[in-house]
Amino acid sequence: MDSRPAPQPVGLSDVMSDVKRNPGRCVGFSWFVTIIFVLAMVVVSIVTASKNSQSEAIGGDAAAFTALWVLLVLLLVGVTGTVILRKYHTPLAVGLLLGLTSMLSQLLFVLFAVFLALGQESGTHQDSDHAMAAFMFILFFLFLLFSIVLAKFRMTVIET
C-alpha cells in the first residue's frame, strides 16, 4: 500500500503565492513558453511562405515575404530577449526588451488580421494562411502576457 498522501490540485492562490515568492521564475517561465511557440512558428512560416509563393493568387508573393520576414523578426527578438534575460540586466536592456515585445505583440495582432483575411479570400492556400493567423494570434497573446509580466517585475530582473 502506498502511504504517500494524494496530490492536491494546484489552485490559483498557490500559483500567485509562488509568483510573489519568486518573480524572476515567472518572467523566465513566460519567456520559455513564448520561445517554444516561436520555434513552432518557424515551421508554420516556412510552410506558409512555400504555399503562398507557389500560388497564382494576387498577393501570394507578398504573403510569402511577410511570412519569412516575421520569422526573421521573431528569431531576432527571441535571441535578443534570451541574451538580455541571461546576461544583460541593465535598465536600458530590460527597457529595450519591453519595448521590443510590446511592439511585436501589436505587429502580430495586425498580421493576424491580414492572414485571416487572406485565408478567407484565397482558394488554394487557405489552410496555411489560417494556421499562420492562428499562430500569430497565439504569439500576440504570449508576447502581450510577457510584456505585462516583464513590466510588473522589471526591477526584479534588473536587480538580479
PDB file of C-alpha atoms in Angstrom:
ATOM      1  CA  MET A   1       0.000   0.000   0.000  1.00  0.00           C
ATOM      2  CA  ASP A   2       1.114   3.474  -0.812  1.00  0.00           C
ATOM      3  CA  SER A   3       1.485   5.642   2.290  1.00  0.00           C
ATOM      4  CA  ARG A   4       2.015   8.897   0.416  1.00  0.00           C
ATOM      5  CA  PRO A   5      -0.788  11.449   0.599  1.00  0.00           C
ATOM      6  CA  ALA A   6      -2.829  12.059  -2.507  1.00  0.00           C
ATOM      7  CA  PRO A   7      -1.610  15.053  -4.528  1.00  0.00           C
ATOM      8  CA  GLN A   8      -3.646  18.184  -4.043  1.00  0.00           C
ATOM      9  CA  PRO A   9      -4.810  20.183  -7.059  1.00  0.00           C
ATOM     10  CA  VAL A  10      -2.883  23.375  -7.668  1.00  0.00           C
ATOM     11  CA  GLY A  11      -5.082  26.412  -7.186  1.00  0.00           C
ATOM     12  CA  LEU A  12      -4.740  29.958  -8.415  1.00  0.00           C
ATOM     13  CA  SER A  13      -3.765  31.132  -4.934  1.00  0.00           C
ATOM     14  CA  ASP A  14      -0.858  28.647  -4.934  1.00  0.00           C
ATOM     15  CA  VAL A  15       0.362  29.944  -8.279  1.00  0.00           C
ATOM     16  CA  MET A  16       0.083  33.587  -7.185  1.00  0.00           C
ATOM     17  CA  SER A  17       1.972  32.943  -3.946  1.00  0.00           C
ATOM     18  CA  ASP A  18       4.732  31.210  -5.936  1.00  0.00           C
ATOM     19  CA  VAL A  19       4.927  34.218  -8.273  1.00  0.00           C
ATOM     20  CA  LYS A  20       5.224  36.579  -5.292  1.00  0.00           C
ATOM     21  CA  ARG A  21       7.993  34.458  -3.774  1.00  0.00           C
ATOM     22  CA  ASN A  22       9.993  34.127  -6.995  1.00  0.00           C
ATOM     23  CA  PRO A  23       9.032  36.713  -9.654  1.00  0.00           C
ATOM     24  CA  GLY A  24      12.176  36.041 -11.698  1.00  0.00           C
ATOM     25  CA  ARG A  25      10.998  32.490 -12.225  1.00  0.00           C
ATOM     26  CA  CYS A  26       7.682  33.804 -13.559  1.00  0.00           C
ATOM     27  CA  VAL A  27       9.496  36.027 -16.073  1.00  0.00           C
ATOM     28  CA  GLY A  28      11.720  33.152 -17.154  1.00  0.00           C
ATOM     29  CA  PHE A  29       8.839  30.712 -17.491  1.00  0.00           C
ATOM     30  CA  SER A  30       6.743  33.127 -19.550  1.00  0.00           C
ATOM     31  CA  TRP A  31       9.735  33.748 -21.841  1.00  0.00           C
ATOM     32  CA  PHE A  32      10.358  29.993 -22.183  1.00  0.00           C
ATOM     33  CA  VAL A  33       6.742  29.332 -23.210  1.00  0.00           C
ATOM     34  CA  THR A  34       6.906  32.184 -25.722  1.00  0.00           C
ATOM     35  CA  ILE A  35      10.118  30.825 -27.260  1.00  0.00           C
ATOM     36  CA  ILE A  36       8.562  27.351 -27.617  1.00  0.00           C
ATOM     37  CA  PHE A  37       5.772  28.855 -29.726  1.00  0.00           C
ATOM     38  CA  VAL A  38       8.268  30.963 -31.694  1.00  0.00           C
ATOM     39  CA  LEU A  39      10.086  27.758 -32.646  1.00  0.00           C
ATOM     40  CA  ALA A  40       6.791  26.191 -33.735  1.00  0.00           C
ATOM     41  CA  MET A  41       6.125  29.317 -35.782  1.00  0.00           C
ATOM     42  CA  VAL A  42       9.324  28.603 -37.744  1.00  0.00           C
ATOM     43  CA  VAL A  43       7.690  25.565 -39.340  1.00  0.00           C
ATOM     44  CA  VAL A  44       4.380  27.345 -39.937  1.00  0.00           C
ATOM     45  CA  SER A  45       6.117  30.339 -41.547  1.00  0.00           C
ATOM     46  CA  ILE A  46       8.172  28.198 -43.900  1.00  0.00           C
ATOM     47  CA  VAL A  47       5.135  26.183 -44.998  1.00  0.00           C
ATOM     48  CA  THR A  48       3.048  29.331 -45.463  1.00  0.00           C
ATOM     49  CA  ALA A  49       5.789  31.034 -47.475  1.00  0.00           C
ATOM     50  CA  SER A  50       6.138  27.966 -49.667  1.00  0.00           C
ATOM     51  CA  LYS A  51       2.406  27.657 -50.323  1.00  0.00           C
ATOM     52  CA  ASN A  52       1.947  31.381 -50.985  1.00  0.00           C
ATOM     53  CA  SER A  53       4.941  31.669 -53.322  1.00  0.00           C
ATOM     54  CA  GLN A  54       3.565  28.822 -55.467  1.00  0.00           C
ATOM     55  CA  SER A  55       0.148  30.441 -55.619  1.00  0.00           C
ATOM     56  CA  GLU A  56      -1.129  32.375 -58.603  1.00  0.00           C
ATOM     57  CA  ALA A  57      -3.420  34.469 -56.383  1.00  0.00           C
ATOM     58  CA  ILE A  58      -2.904  38.205 -56.093  1.00  0.00           C
ATOM     59  CA  GLY A  59      -0.747  38.985 -53.076  1.00  0.00           C
ATOM     60  CA  GLY A  60       0.716  35.490 -52.797  1.00  0.00           C
ATOM     61  CA  ASP A  61       4.311  36.678 -53.129  1.00  0.00           C
ATOM     62  CA  ALA A  62       3.707  39.470 -50.620  1.00  0.00           C
ATOM     63  CA  ALA A  63       2.250  36.984 -48.132  1.00  0.00           C
ATOM     64  CA  ALA A  64       5.247  34.687 -48.647  1.00  0.00           C
ATOM     65  CA  PHE A  65       7.630  37.587 -47.994  1.00  0.00           C
ATOM     66  CA  THR A  66       5.654  38.586 -44.904  1.00  0.00           C
ATOM     67  CA  ALA A  67       5.792  35.050 -43.517  1.00  0.00           C
ATOM     68  CA  LEU A  68       9.583  34.912 -43.885  1.00  0.00           C
ATOM     69  CA  TRP A  69      10.049  38.466 -42.619  1.00  0.00           C
ATOM     70  CA  VAL A  70       8.016  37.745 -39.471  1.00  0.00           C
ATOM     71  CA  LEU A  71      10.029  34.565 -38.993  1.00  0.00           C
ATOM     72  CA  LEU A  72      13.292  36.534 -39.032  1.00  0.00           C
ATOM     73  CA  VAL A  73      11.913  39.206 -36.700  1.00  0.00           C
ATOM     74  CA  LEU A  74      10.690  36.569 -34.238  1.00  0.00           C
ATOM     75  CA  LEU A  75      14.037  34.772 -34.257  1.00  0.00           C
ATOM     76  CA  LEU A  76      15.948  38.034 -33.741  1.00  0.00           C
ATOM     77  CA  VAL A  77      13.700  39.093 -30.862  1.00  0.00           C
ATOM     78  CA  GLY A  78      13.957  35.589 -29.385  1.00  0.00           C
ATOM     79  CA  VAL A  79      17.754  35.627 -29.432  1.00  0.00           C
ATOM     80  CA  THR A  80      17.914  39.224 -28.179  1.00  0.00           C
ATOM     81  CA  GLY A  81      15.486  38.522 -25.344  1.00  0.00           C
ATOM     82  CA  THR A  82      17.320  35.388 -24.284  1.00  0.00           C
ATOM     83  CA  VAL A  83      20.657  37.218 -24.197  1.00  0.00           C
ATOM     84  CA  ILE A  84      19.154  40.103 -22.214  1.00  0.00           C
ATOM     85  CA  LEU A  85      17.448  37.835 -19.683  1.00  0.00           C
ATOM     86  CA  ARG A  86      20.570  35.701 -19.200  1.00  0.00           C
ATOM     87  CA  LYS A  87      23.391  38.238 -19.285  1.00  0.00           C
ATOM     88  CA  TYR A  88      22.482  41.928 -19.529  1.00  0.00           C
ATOM     89  CA  HIS A  89      20.227  43.031 -16.672  1.00  0.00           C
ATOM     90  CA  THR A  90      20.704  46.763 -17.138  1.00  0.00           C
ATOM     91  CA  PRO A  91      17.720  49.136 -17.154  1.00  0.00           C
ATOM     92  CA  LEU A  92      18.435  50.004 -20.803  1.00  0.00           C
ATOM     93  CA  ALA A  93      18.472  46.351 -21.898  1.00  0.00           C
ATOM     94  CA  VAL A  94      15.319  45.457 -19.972  1.00  0.00           C
ATOM     95  CA  GLY A  95      13.572  48.546 -21.361  1.00  0.00           C
ATOM     96  CA  LEU A  96      14.668  47.584 -24.866  1.00  0.00           C
ATOM     97  CA  LEU A  97      13.224  44.092 -24.399  1.00  0.00           C
ATOM     98  CA  LEU A  98       9.998  45.515 -23.005  1.00  0.00           C
ATOM     99  CA  GLY A  99       9.642  47.844 -25.992  1.00  0.00           C
ATOM    100  CA  LEU A 100      10.502  45.100 -28.492  1.00  0.00           C
ATOM    101  CA  THR A 101       7.984  42.645 -27.084  1.00  0.00           C
ATOM    102  CA  SER A 102       5.234  45.258 -26.793  1.00  0.00           C
ATOM    103  CA  MET A 103       5.683  46.422 -30.382  1.00  0.00           C
ATOM    104  CA  LEU A 104       5.982  42.855 -31.669  1.00  0.00           C
ATOM    105  CA  SER A 105       2.755  41.961 -29.909  1.00  0.00           C
ATOM    106  CA  GLN A 106       0.927  44.742 -31.736  1.00  0.00           C
ATOM    107  CA  LEU A 107       2.513  43.808 -35.072  1.00  0.00           C
ATOM    108  CA  LEU A 108       1.454  40.184 -34.658  1.00  0.00           C
ATOM    109  CA  PHE A 109      -2.118  41.252 -33.970  1.00  0.00           C
ATOM    110  CA  VAL A 110      -2.233  43.305 -37.178  1.00  0.00           C
ATOM    111  CA  LEU A 111      -0.698  40.464 -39.197  1.00  0.00           C
ATOM    112  CA  PHE A 112      -3.179  38.051 -37.618  1.00  0.00           C
ATOM    113  CA  ALA A 113      -5.972  40.087 -39.202  1.00  0.00           C
ATOM    114  CA  VAL A 114      -4.138  40.217 -42.549  1.00  0.00           C
ATOM    115  CA  PHE A 115      -3.565  36.461 -42.762  1.00  0.00           C
ATOM    116  CA  LEU A 116      -7.101  35.761 -41.583  1.00  0.00           C
ATOM    117  CA  ALA A 117      -8.413  37.887 -44.454  1.00  0.00           C
ATOM    118  CA  LEU A 118      -6.018  36.196 -46.893  1.00  0.00           C
ATOM    119  CA  GLY A 119      -7.237  32.793 -45.778  1.00  0.00           C
ATOM    120  CA  GLN A 120     -10.857  33.771 -46.326  1.00  0.00           C
ATOM    121  CA  GLU A 121     -10.261  35.274 -49.775  1.00  0.00           C
ATOM    122  CA  SER A 122      -7.883  32.779 -51.318  1.00  0.00           C
ATOM    123  CA  GLY A 123      -8.984  29.457 -52.684  1.00  0.00           C
ATOM    124  CA  THR A 124      -5.771  27.467 -52.831  1.00  0.00           C
ATOM    125  CA  HIS A 125      -3.796  28.075 -49.645  1.00  0.00           C
ATOM    126  CA  GLN A 126      -6.486  28.675 -47.037  1.00  0.00           C
ATOM    127  CA  ASP A 127      -5.153  26.151 -44.532  1.00  0.00           C
ATOM    128  CA  SER A 128      -1.646  27.575 -44.375  1.00  0.00           C
ATOM    129  CA  ASP A 129      -2.926  31.149 -44.082  1.00  0.00           C
ATOM    130  CA  HIS A 130      -5.346  30.159 -41.327  1.00  0.00           C
ATOM    131  CA  ALA A 131      -2.557  28.304 -39.495  1.00  0.00           C
ATOM    132  CA  MET A 132      -0.360  31.379 -39.804  1.00  0.00           C
ATOM    133  CA  ALA A 133      -3.176  33.560 -38.470  1.00  0.00           C
ATOM    134  CA  ALA A 134      -3.769  31.187 -35.549  1.00  0.00           C
ATOM    135  CA  PHE A 135      -0.102  31.121 -34.557  1.00  0.00           C
ATOM    136  CA  MET A 136       0.127  34.890 -34.898  1.00  0.00           C
ATOM    137  CA  PHE A 137      -2.803  35.302 -32.530  1.00  0.00           C
ATOM    138  CA  ILE A 138      -1.257  32.884 -30.022  1.00  0.00           C
ATOM    139  CA  LEU A 139       2.070  34.706 -30.228  1.00  0.00           C
ATOM    140  CA  PHE A 140       0.307  38.072 -29.947  1.00  0.00           C
ATOM    141  CA  PHE A 141      -1.223  36.918 -26.682  1.00  0.00           C
ATOM    142  CA  LEU A 142       2.032  35.377 -25.386  1.00  0.00           C
ATOM    143  CA  PHE A 143       4.136  38.453 -26.181  1.00  0.00           C
ATOM    144  CA  LEU A 144       1.463  40.668 -24.616  1.00  0.00           C
ATOM    145  CA  LEU A 145       1.469  38.496 -21.498  1.00  0.00           C
ATOM    146  CA  PHE A 146       5.262  38.512 -21.363  1.00  0.00           C
ATOM    147  CA  SER A 147       5.320  42.305 -21.746  1.00  0.00           C
ATOM    148  CA  ILE A 148       2.918  42.669 -18.827  1.00  0.00           C
ATOM    149  CA  VAL A 149       4.923  40.254 -16.666  1.00  0.00           C
ATOM    150  CA  LEU A 150       8.207  41.972 -17.558  1.00  0.00           C
ATOM    151  CA  ALA A 151       6.745  45.421 -16.860  1.00  0.00           C
ATOM    152  CA  LYS A 152       5.468  44.224 -13.486  1.00  0.00           C
ATOM    153  CA  PHE A 153       8.750  42.571 -12.440  1.00  0.00           C
ATOM    154  CA  ARG A 154      11.320  44.651 -14.334  1.00  0.00           C
ATOM    155  CA  MET A 155      13.055  45.795 -11.148  1.00  0.00           C
ATOM    156  CA  THR A 156      13.489  42.174 -10.087  1.00  0.00           C
ATOM    157  CA  VAL A 157      15.134  41.383 -13.428  1.00  0.00           C
ATOM    158  CA  ILE A 158      17.380  44.450 -13.183  1.00  0.00           C
ATOM    159  CA  GLU A 159      18.478  43.655  -9.621  1.00  0.00           C
ATOM    160  CA  THR A 160      19.418  40.030 -10.303  1.00  0.00           C
TER     161      THR A 160
END
